[in-house]
PDB file of C-alpha atoms in Angstrom:
ATOM      1  CA  UNK A   1      36.543 210.240  90.366  1.00 80.00           C
ATOM      2  CA  UNK A   2      39.989 208.716  91.698  1.00 90.00           C
ATOM      3  CA  UNK A   3      40.346 208.457  95.232  1.00 95.00           C
ATOM      4  CA  UNK A   4      41.662 206.519  97.781  1.00 97.00           C
ATOM      5  CA  UNK A   5      40.150 206.297 101.473  1.00 98.00           C
ATOM      6  CA  UNK A   6      41.857 205.334 104.693  1.00 98.00           C
ATOM      7  CA  UNK A   7      38.544 205.694 107.150  1.00 97.00           C
ATOM      8  CA  UNK A   8      40.897 204.764 110.208  1.00 97.00           C
ATOM      9  CA  UNK A   9      42.741 207.971 111.237  1.00 97.00           C
ATOM     10  CA  UNK A  10      44.568 206.368 114.250  1.00 97.00           C
ATOM     11  CA  UNK A  11      44.486 202.866 115.694  1.00 98.00           C
ATOM     12  CA  UNK A  12      46.055 201.794 118.974  1.00 98.00           C
ATOM     13  CA  UNK A  13      46.570 198.083 120.065  1.00 97.00           C
ATOM     14  CA  UNK A  14      48.398 196.282 122.494  1.00 97.00           C
ATOM     15  CA  UNK A  15      51.497 194.589 121.391  1.00 97.00           C
ATOM     16  CA  UNK A  16      50.974 191.005 119.779  1.00 97.00           C
ATOM     17  CA  UNK A  17      47.303 191.754 118.708  1.00 97.00           C
ATOM     18  CA  UNK A  18      46.441 191.556 115.234  1.00 98.00           C
ATOM     19  CA  UNK A  19      45.262 194.845 113.367  1.00 98.00           C
ATOM     20  CA  UNK A  20      43.946 195.461 110.077  1.00 98.00           C
ATOM     21  CA  UNK A  21      44.376 198.637 108.359  1.00 98.00           C
ATOM     22  CA  UNK A  22      41.563 199.356 105.743  1.00 98.00           C
ATOM     23  CA  UNK A  23      41.798 200.867 102.244  1.00 98.00           C
ATOM     24  CA  UNK A  24      39.064 201.516  99.917  1.00 98.00           C
ATOM     25  CA  UNK A  25      39.755 203.014  96.325  1.00 97.00           C
ATOM     26  CA  UNK A  26      37.969 204.506  93.458  1.00 96.00           C
ATOM     27  CA  UNK A  27      39.202 204.487  89.765  1.00 93.00           C
ATOM     28  CA  UNK A  28      37.584 204.361  86.351  1.00 89.00           C
ATOM     29  CA  UNK A  29      40.725 202.545  85.254  1.00 89.00           C
ATOM     30  CA  UNK A  30      40.757 198.676  84.502  1.00 88.00           C
ATOM     31  CA  UNK A  31      44.356 198.740  84.928  1.00 90.00           C
ATOM     32  CA  UNK A  32      45.915 200.145  87.826  1.00 93.00           C
ATOM     33  CA  UNK A  33      48.313 199.496  90.791  1.00 93.00           C
ATOM     34  CA  UNK A  34      47.914 199.630  94.587  1.00 95.00           C
ATOM     35  CA  UNK A  35      50.532 200.405  97.074  1.00 96.00           C
ATOM     36  CA  UNK A  36      51.142 200.443 100.749  1.00 97.00           C
ATOM     37  CA  UNK A  37      53.834 202.432 102.406  1.00 97.00           C
ATOM     38  CA  UNK A  38      55.139 202.831 105.899  1.00 98.00           C
ATOM     39  CA  UNK A  39      56.022 206.078 107.517  1.00 97.00           C
ATOM     40  CA  UNK A  40      57.867 205.565 110.985  1.00 96.00           C
ATOM     41  CA  UNK A  41      58.531 208.699 113.114  1.00 93.00           C
ATOM     42  CA  UNK A  42      61.856 209.387 111.331  1.00 92.00           C
ATOM     43  CA  UNK A  43      59.874 210.377 108.273  1.00 93.00           C
ATOM     44  CA  UNK A  44      61.181 208.059 105.407  1.00 93.00           C
ATOM     45  CA  UNK A  45      58.491 206.407 103.346  1.00 95.00           C
ATOM     46  CA  UNK A  46      59.046 202.674 103.223  1.00 95.00           C
ATOM     47  CA  UNK A  47      57.574 200.858 100.404  1.00 94.00           C
ATOM     48  CA  UNK A  48      55.751 197.634 101.579  1.00 96.00           C
ATOM     49  CA  UNK A  49      53.964 196.215  98.656  1.00 94.00           C
ATOM     50  CA  UNK A  50      52.627 196.715  95.017  1.00 93.00           C
ATOM     51  CA  UNK A  51      49.595 195.013  93.785  1.00 93.00           C
ATOM     52  CA  UNK A  52      48.748 195.137  90.006  1.00 90.00           C
ATOM     53  CA  UNK A  53      44.798 195.227  89.388  1.00 92.00           C
ATOM     54  CA  UNK A  54      44.945 192.048  87.620  1.00 90.00           C
ATOM     55  CA  UNK A  55      46.313 190.098  90.273  1.00 87.00           C
ATOM     56  CA  UNK A  56      44.029 189.401  92.992  1.00 83.00           C
ATOM     57  CA  UNK A  57      45.973 186.926  95.008  1.00 84.00           C
ATOM     58  CA  UNK A  58      46.556 187.459  98.607  1.00 85.00           C
ATOM     59  CA  UNK A  59      49.951 188.164  99.793  1.00 87.00           C
ATOM     60  CA  UNK A  60      51.676 187.229 102.709  1.00 89.00           C
ATOM     61  CA  UNK A  61      55.312 188.504 104.054  1.00 91.00           C
ATOM     62  CA  UNK A  62      56.219 187.386 107.460  1.00 94.00           C
ATOM     63  CA  UNK A  63      53.684 189.102 109.730  1.00 96.00           C
ATOM     64  CA  UNK A  64      52.183 191.089 106.930  1.00 97.00           C
ATOM     65  CA  UNK A  65      49.339 190.305 104.601  1.00 96.00           C
ATOM     66  CA  UNK A  66      47.399 191.871 102.306  1.00 96.00           C
ATOM     67  CA  UNK A  67      43.977 191.118 101.053  1.00 96.00           C
ATOM     68  CA  UNK A  68      42.972 192.709  97.777  1.00 95.00           C
ATOM     69  CA  UNK A  69      39.142 192.681  96.750  1.00 94.00           C
ATOM     70  CA  UNK A  70      38.146 194.094  93.424  1.00 93.00           C
ATOM     71  CA  UNK A  71      34.526 193.449  94.307  1.00 93.00           C
ATOM     72  CA  UNK A  72      34.789 195.586  97.077  1.00 95.00           C
ATOM     73  CA  UNK A  73      37.477 197.923  95.923  1.00 96.00           C
ATOM     74  CA  UNK A  74      39.603 197.259  98.903  1.00 97.00           C
ATOM     75  CA  UNK A  75      43.009 196.540  99.740  1.00 97.00           C
ATOM     76  CA  UNK A  76      43.367 195.855 103.386  1.00 97.00           C
ATOM     77  CA  UNK A  77      46.658 195.472 105.233  1.00 97.00           C
ATOM     78  CA  UNK A  78      46.846 193.125 108.214  1.00 97.00           C
ATOM     79  CA  UNK A  79      49.706 193.074 110.642  1.00 98.00           C
ATOM     80  CA  UNK A  80      49.835 189.781 112.789  1.00 97.00           C
ATOM     81  CA  UNK A  81      51.142 189.592 116.298  1.00 97.00           C
ATOM     82  CA  UNK A  82      51.992 193.383 116.238  1.00 97.00           C
ATOM     83  CA  UNK A  83      55.188 194.694 117.591  1.00 97.00           C
ATOM     84  CA  UNK A  84      56.022 198.129 118.888  1.00 97.00           C
ATOM     85  CA  UNK A  85      58.238 198.486 115.904  1.00 96.00           C
ATOM     86  CA  UNK A  86      55.261 198.528 113.732  1.00 97.00           C
ATOM     87  CA  UNK A  87      54.132 201.801 115.152  1.00 97.00           C
ATOM     88  CA  UNK A  88      54.028 204.272 112.114  1.00 98.00           C
ATOM     89  CA  UNK A  89      51.681 205.968 109.748  1.00 97.00           C
ATOM     90  CA  UNK A  90      50.796 203.689 107.013  1.00 98.00           C
ATOM     91  CA  UNK A  91      49.616 204.982 103.405  1.00 98.00           C
ATOM     92  CA  UNK A  92      47.797 203.440 101.038  1.00 98.00           C
ATOM     93  CA  UNK A  93      48.047 204.816  97.383  1.00 97.00           C
ATOM     94  CA  UNK A  94      46.663 204.123  94.017  1.00 96.00           C
ATOM     95  CA  UNK A  95      48.227 204.694  90.462  1.00 93.00           C
ATOM     96  CA  UNK A  96      45.752 204.583  87.688  1.00 88.00           C
ATOM     97  CA  UNK A  97      47.345 203.119  84.451  1.00 79.00           C
ATOM     98  CA  UNK A  98      46.409 205.930  82.346  1.00 68.00           C
ATOM     99  CA  UNK A  99      47.884 208.436  84.188  1.00 64.00           C
ATOM    100  CA  UNK A 100      50.955 208.737  81.901  1.00 63.00           C
ATOM    101  CA  UNK A 101      52.696 211.045  84.677  1.00 75.00           C
ATOM    102  CA  UNK A 102      52.751 208.145  87.144  1.00 81.00           C
ATOM    103  CA  UNK A 103      51.318 210.354  90.030  1.00 88.00           C
ATOM    104  CA  UNK A 104      50.248 208.424  92.937  1.00 93.00           C
ATOM    105  CA  UNK A 105      46.753 209.086  94.650  1.00 94.00           C
ATOM    106  CA  UNK A 106      47.081 209.115  98.224  1.00 96.00           C
ATOM    107  CA  UNK A 107      45.019 208.105 101.260  1.00 97.00           C
ATOM    108  CA  UNK A 108      44.991 210.277 104.195  1.00 96.00           C
ATOM    109  CA  UNK A 109      47.197 207.509 106.231  1.00 97.00           C
ATOM    110  CA  UNK A 110      46.370 205.612 109.320  1.00 98.00           C
ATOM    111  CA  UNK A 111      48.329 206.165 112.300  1.00 98.00           C
ATOM    112  CA  UNK A 112      49.130 203.034 114.188  1.00 98.00           C
ATOM    113  CA  UNK A 113      50.045 202.882 117.922  1.00 98.00           C
ATOM    114  CA  UNK A 114      51.359 199.695 119.140  1.00 97.00           C
ATOM    115  CA  UNK A 115      51.471 199.624 123.001  1.00 97.00           C
ATOM    116  CA  UNK A 116      54.052 197.597 124.894  1.00 94.00           C
TER     117      UNK A 116
ATOM    118  CA  UNK B   1      64.991 197.577  96.516  1.00 68.00           C
ATOM    119  CA  UNK B   2      65.837 200.742  95.135  1.00 86.00           C
ATOM    120  CA  UNK B   3      67.727 203.452  97.081  1.00 92.00           C
ATOM    121  CA  UNK B   4      67.066 207.280  96.978  1.00 95.00           C
ATOM    122  CA  UNK B   5      69.011 209.527  99.102  1.00 96.00           C
ATOM    123  CA  UNK B   6      68.323 213.241 100.111  1.00 97.00           C
ATOM    124  CA  UNK B   7      70.512 215.770 101.400  1.00 97.00           C
ATOM    125  CA  UNK B   8      70.413 217.762 103.654  1.00 97.00           C
ATOM    126  CA  UNK B   9      68.161 215.933 106.115  1.00 96.00           C
ATOM    127  CA  UNK B  10      67.532 218.855 108.189  1.00 97.00           C
ATOM    128  CA  UNK B  11      68.265 222.597 107.482  1.00 97.00           C
ATOM    129  CA  UNK B  12      67.546 225.932 109.369  1.00 97.00           C
ATOM    130  CA  UNK B  13      67.904 229.050 107.442  1.00 96.00           C
ATOM    131  CA  UNK B  14      67.059 232.870 107.829  1.00 96.00           C
ATOM    132  CA  UNK B  15      64.004 234.215 106.177  1.00 97.00           C
ATOM    133  CA  UNK B  16      65.053 235.565 102.522  1.00 96.00           C
ATOM    134  CA  UNK B  17      67.770 232.930 101.938  1.00 97.00           C
ATOM    135  CA  UNK B  18      67.644 230.081  99.338  1.00 97.00           C
ATOM    136  CA  UNK B  19      67.878 226.681 100.366  1.00 97.00           C
ATOM    137  CA  UNK B  20      69.005 223.612  97.797  1.00 97.00           C
ATOM    138  CA  UNK B  21      67.887 220.020  98.448  1.00 98.00           C
ATOM    139  CA  UNK B  22      69.504 217.258  96.470  1.00 97.00           C
ATOM    140  CA  UNK B  23      67.773 214.020  95.490  1.00 96.00           C
ATOM    141  CA  UNK B  24      69.788 211.178  94.286  1.00 96.00           C
ATOM    142  CA  UNK B  25      68.778 207.685  92.954  1.00 94.00           C
ATOM    143  CA  UNK B  26      71.845 205.529  94.068  1.00 93.00           C
ATOM    144  CA  UNK B  27      71.208 202.319  92.363  1.00 90.00           C
ATOM    145  CA  UNK B  28      68.893 203.096  89.388  1.00 89.00           C
ATOM    146  CA  UNK B  29      68.222 205.558  86.750  1.00 90.00           C
ATOM    147  CA  UNK B  30      65.153 207.438  87.615  1.00 90.00           C
ATOM    148  CA  UNK B  31      63.431 208.520  84.580  1.00 87.00           C
ATOM    149  CA  UNK B  32      60.909 210.602  86.719  1.00 91.00           C
ATOM    150  CA  UNK B  33      61.281 212.319  90.082  1.00 94.00           C
ATOM    151  CA  UNK B  34      58.703 213.577  92.147  1.00 95.00           C
ATOM    152  CA  UNK B  35      58.798 216.284  94.882  1.00 97.00           C
ATOM    153  CA  UNK B  36      56.324 216.315  97.841  1.00 97.00           C
ATOM    154  CA  UNK B  37      55.757 218.403 100.770  1.00 97.00           C
ATOM    155  CA  UNK B  38      54.078 217.213 103.841  1.00 96.00           C
ATOM    156  CA  UNK B  39      52.615 219.187 106.873  1.00 93.00           C
ATOM    157  CA  UNK B  40      52.285 217.694 110.318  1.00 90.00           C
ATOM    158  CA  UNK B  41      50.197 214.798 110.582  1.00 88.00           C
ATOM    159  CA  UNK B  42      48.755 215.185 106.864  1.00 91.00           C
ATOM    160  CA  UNK B  43      49.139 213.209 103.844  1.00 93.00           C
ATOM    161  CA  UNK B  44      51.604 213.976 101.077  1.00 94.00           C
ATOM    162  CA  UNK B  45      51.188 216.702  98.707  1.00 95.00           C
ATOM    163  CA  UNK B  46      52.324 216.655  95.198  1.00 95.00           C
ATOM    164  CA  UNK B  47      54.244 219.704  94.461  1.00 96.00           C
ATOM    165  CA  UNK B  48      55.856 218.826  90.852  1.00 95.00           C
ATOM    166  CA  UNK B  49      56.968 216.075  88.724  1.00 93.00           C
ATOM    167  CA  UNK B  50      60.167 216.263  86.797  1.00 90.00           C
ATOM    168  CA  UNK B  51      61.549 214.089  83.969  1.00 86.00           C
ATOM    169  CA  UNK B  52      64.930 214.198  83.042  1.00 82.00           C
ATOM    170  CA  UNK B  53      66.153 216.627  80.563  1.00 80.00           C
ATOM    171  CA  UNK B  54      62.787 218.550  80.736  1.00 83.00           C
ATOM    172  CA  UNK B  55      60.984 221.058  82.631  1.00 86.00           C
ATOM    173  CA  UNK B  56      59.265 220.184  85.718  1.00 91.00           C
ATOM    174  CA  UNK B  57      55.342 219.894  85.703  1.00 93.00           C
ATOM    175  CA  UNK B  58      54.021 221.976  88.681  1.00 95.00           C
ATOM    176  CA  UNK B  59      50.683 221.206  90.652  1.00 95.00           C
ATOM    177  CA  UNK B  60      48.023 223.803  90.646  1.00 94.00           C
ATOM    178  CA  UNK B  61      49.075 226.325  93.409  1.00 94.00           C
ATOM    179  CA  UNK B  62      52.805 225.691  93.673  1.00 95.00           C
ATOM    180  CA  UNK B  63      54.894 228.733  92.607  1.00 94.00           C
ATOM    181  CA  UNK B  64      57.312 227.538  90.039  1.00 93.00           C
ATOM    182  CA  UNK B  65      59.471 230.605  90.508  1.00 94.00           C
ATOM    183  CA  UNK B  66      59.623 229.933  94.233  1.00 96.00           C
ATOM    184  CA  UNK B  67      60.170 226.066  93.864  1.00 97.00           C
ATOM    185  CA  UNK B  68      62.811 225.755  91.322  1.00 96.00           C
ATOM    186  CA  UNK B  69      63.194 222.169  90.261  1.00 94.00           C
ATOM    187  CA  UNK B  70      66.030 220.871  88.165  1.00 91.00           C
ATOM    188  CA  UNK B  71      66.183 217.320  86.832  1.00 88.00           C
ATOM    189  CA  UNK B  72      69.783 217.311  85.461  1.00 83.00           C
ATOM    190  CA  UNK B  73      70.692 213.833  85.155  1.00 90.00           C
ATOM    191  CA  UNK B  74      68.882 210.538  85.491  1.00 90.00           C
ATOM    192  CA  UNK B  75      70.273 210.156  89.086  1.00 93.00           C
ATOM    193  CA  UNK B  76      69.796 213.743  90.263  1.00 94.00           C
ATOM    194  CA  UNK B  77      67.186 216.156  90.959  1.00 94.00           C
ATOM    195  CA  UNK B  78      67.195 219.186  92.952  1.00 95.00           C
ATOM    196  CA  UNK B  79      64.776 221.447  94.528  1.00 97.00           C
ATOM    197  CA  UNK B  80      65.660 225.085  95.477  1.00 97.00           C
ATOM    198  CA  UNK B  81      63.502 226.948  97.828  1.00 97.00           C
ATOM    199  CA  UNK B  82      64.074 230.410  96.833  1.00 97.00           C
ATOM    200  CA  UNK B  83      63.631 233.412  99.104  1.00 96.00           C
ATOM    201  CA  UNK B  84      62.384 231.253 101.773  1.00 96.00           C
ATOM    202  CA  UNK B  85      59.824 232.392 104.374  1.00 96.00           C
ATOM    203  CA  UNK B  86      58.619 230.990 107.749  1.00 96.00           C
ATOM    204  CA  UNK B  87      55.429 229.403 105.901  1.00 95.00           C
ATOM    205  CA  UNK B  88      57.854 227.340 103.628  1.00 96.00           C
ATOM    206  CA  UNK B  89      58.864 225.560 106.672  1.00 97.00           C
ATOM    207  CA  UNK B  90      57.694 221.973 106.199  1.00 96.00           C
ATOM    208  CA  UNK B  91      59.085 218.353 105.463  1.00 97.00           C
ATOM    209  CA  UNK B  92      60.005 217.952 101.869  1.00 98.00           C
ATOM    210  CA  UNK B  93      60.388 214.521 100.353  1.00 98.00           C
ATOM    211  CA  UNK B  94      61.385 213.249  96.897  1.00 97.00           C
ATOM    212  CA  UNK B  95      60.660 210.056  95.221  1.00 96.00           C
ATOM    213  CA  UNK B  96      62.050 208.441  92.000  1.00 94.00           C
ATOM    214  CA  UNK B  97      60.822 205.708  89.515  1.00 90.00           C
ATOM    215  CA  UNK B  98      61.906 204.253  86.302  1.00 80.00           C
ATOM    216  CA  UNK B  99      60.420 201.531  84.067  1.00 76.00           C
ATOM    217  CA  UNK B 100      62.948 199.302  86.042  1.00 75.00           C
ATOM    218  CA  UNK B 101      61.106 199.744  89.258  1.00 74.00           C
ATOM    219  CA  UNK B 102      57.723 198.565  87.799  1.00 72.00           C
ATOM    220  CA  UNK B 103      55.832 201.737  88.480  1.00 81.00           C
ATOM    221  CA  UNK B 104      56.855 201.884  92.113  1.00 90.00           C
ATOM    222  CA  UNK B 105      57.980 205.226  93.500  1.00 92.00           C
ATOM    223  CA  UNK B 106      61.023 204.851  95.880  1.00 94.00           C
ATOM    224  CA  UNK B 107      61.317 207.811  98.330  1.00 95.00           C
ATOM    225  CA  UNK B 108      64.237 209.673 100.072  1.00 96.00           C
ATOM    226  CA  UNK B 109      64.443 210.126 103.937  1.00 96.00           C
ATOM    227  CA  UNK B 110      62.978 213.890 103.628  1.00 97.00           C
ATOM    228  CA  UNK B 111      64.515 217.078 104.351  1.00 98.00           C
ATOM    229  CA  UNK B 112      62.919 219.124 107.320  1.00 97.00           C
ATOM    230  CA  UNK B 113      63.212 222.734 106.606  1.00 97.00           C
ATOM    231  CA  UNK B 114      62.986 225.349 109.181  1.00 97.00           C
ATOM    232  CA  UNK B 115      62.822 229.025 108.156  1.00 97.00           C
ATOM    233  CA  UNK B 116      63.387 231.460 110.922  1.00 96.00           C
TER     234      UNK B 116
END
């Protein structure tokens, strides 16, 4: 089965706290891509990161960091020192390489609320 | 990053009319475009995949005669909701990809359709 699970439906934290959004995936493919997208209240999906299955290096971009662990099939996303502007729904997605139609498999999304 | 535009951003129409939504890749040629529908507080539901110059591939349960998709060029795809009914009211989002975007789909800002 090919599946993405974002078990956290909603997370609420106070500004400046660190927060981690979990993403667990299932795929039979050995080559695949993982993505994170942000959807603010305006609705537009903003691409945050793409990770190739062969690249397990963690990545940091400013306050954002991603922890990719193939051993646990997880690709978690951490926001450090959260800000109100980080409030959004965050989606994790999987692209199995064998899928020639390039169709993404989406998680259900995690709604992140950052309180001032 | 790659930019995708979508027009209109919001449309209100009467039941029985047809509505056309345009999706354009502004700074790259999109070999594949996708149309999604998103219900409130839900994840994205893929409606169809279209490759330039060929017929769209519709997902199971999506009526191809109701949701007409035309991918006429490498930078333009259109979705026409024919004979719209209130149940067609939703948020429609397009995305585009190309070999140059390294398997990443870039999304338009979405169209909110309200059918009265």
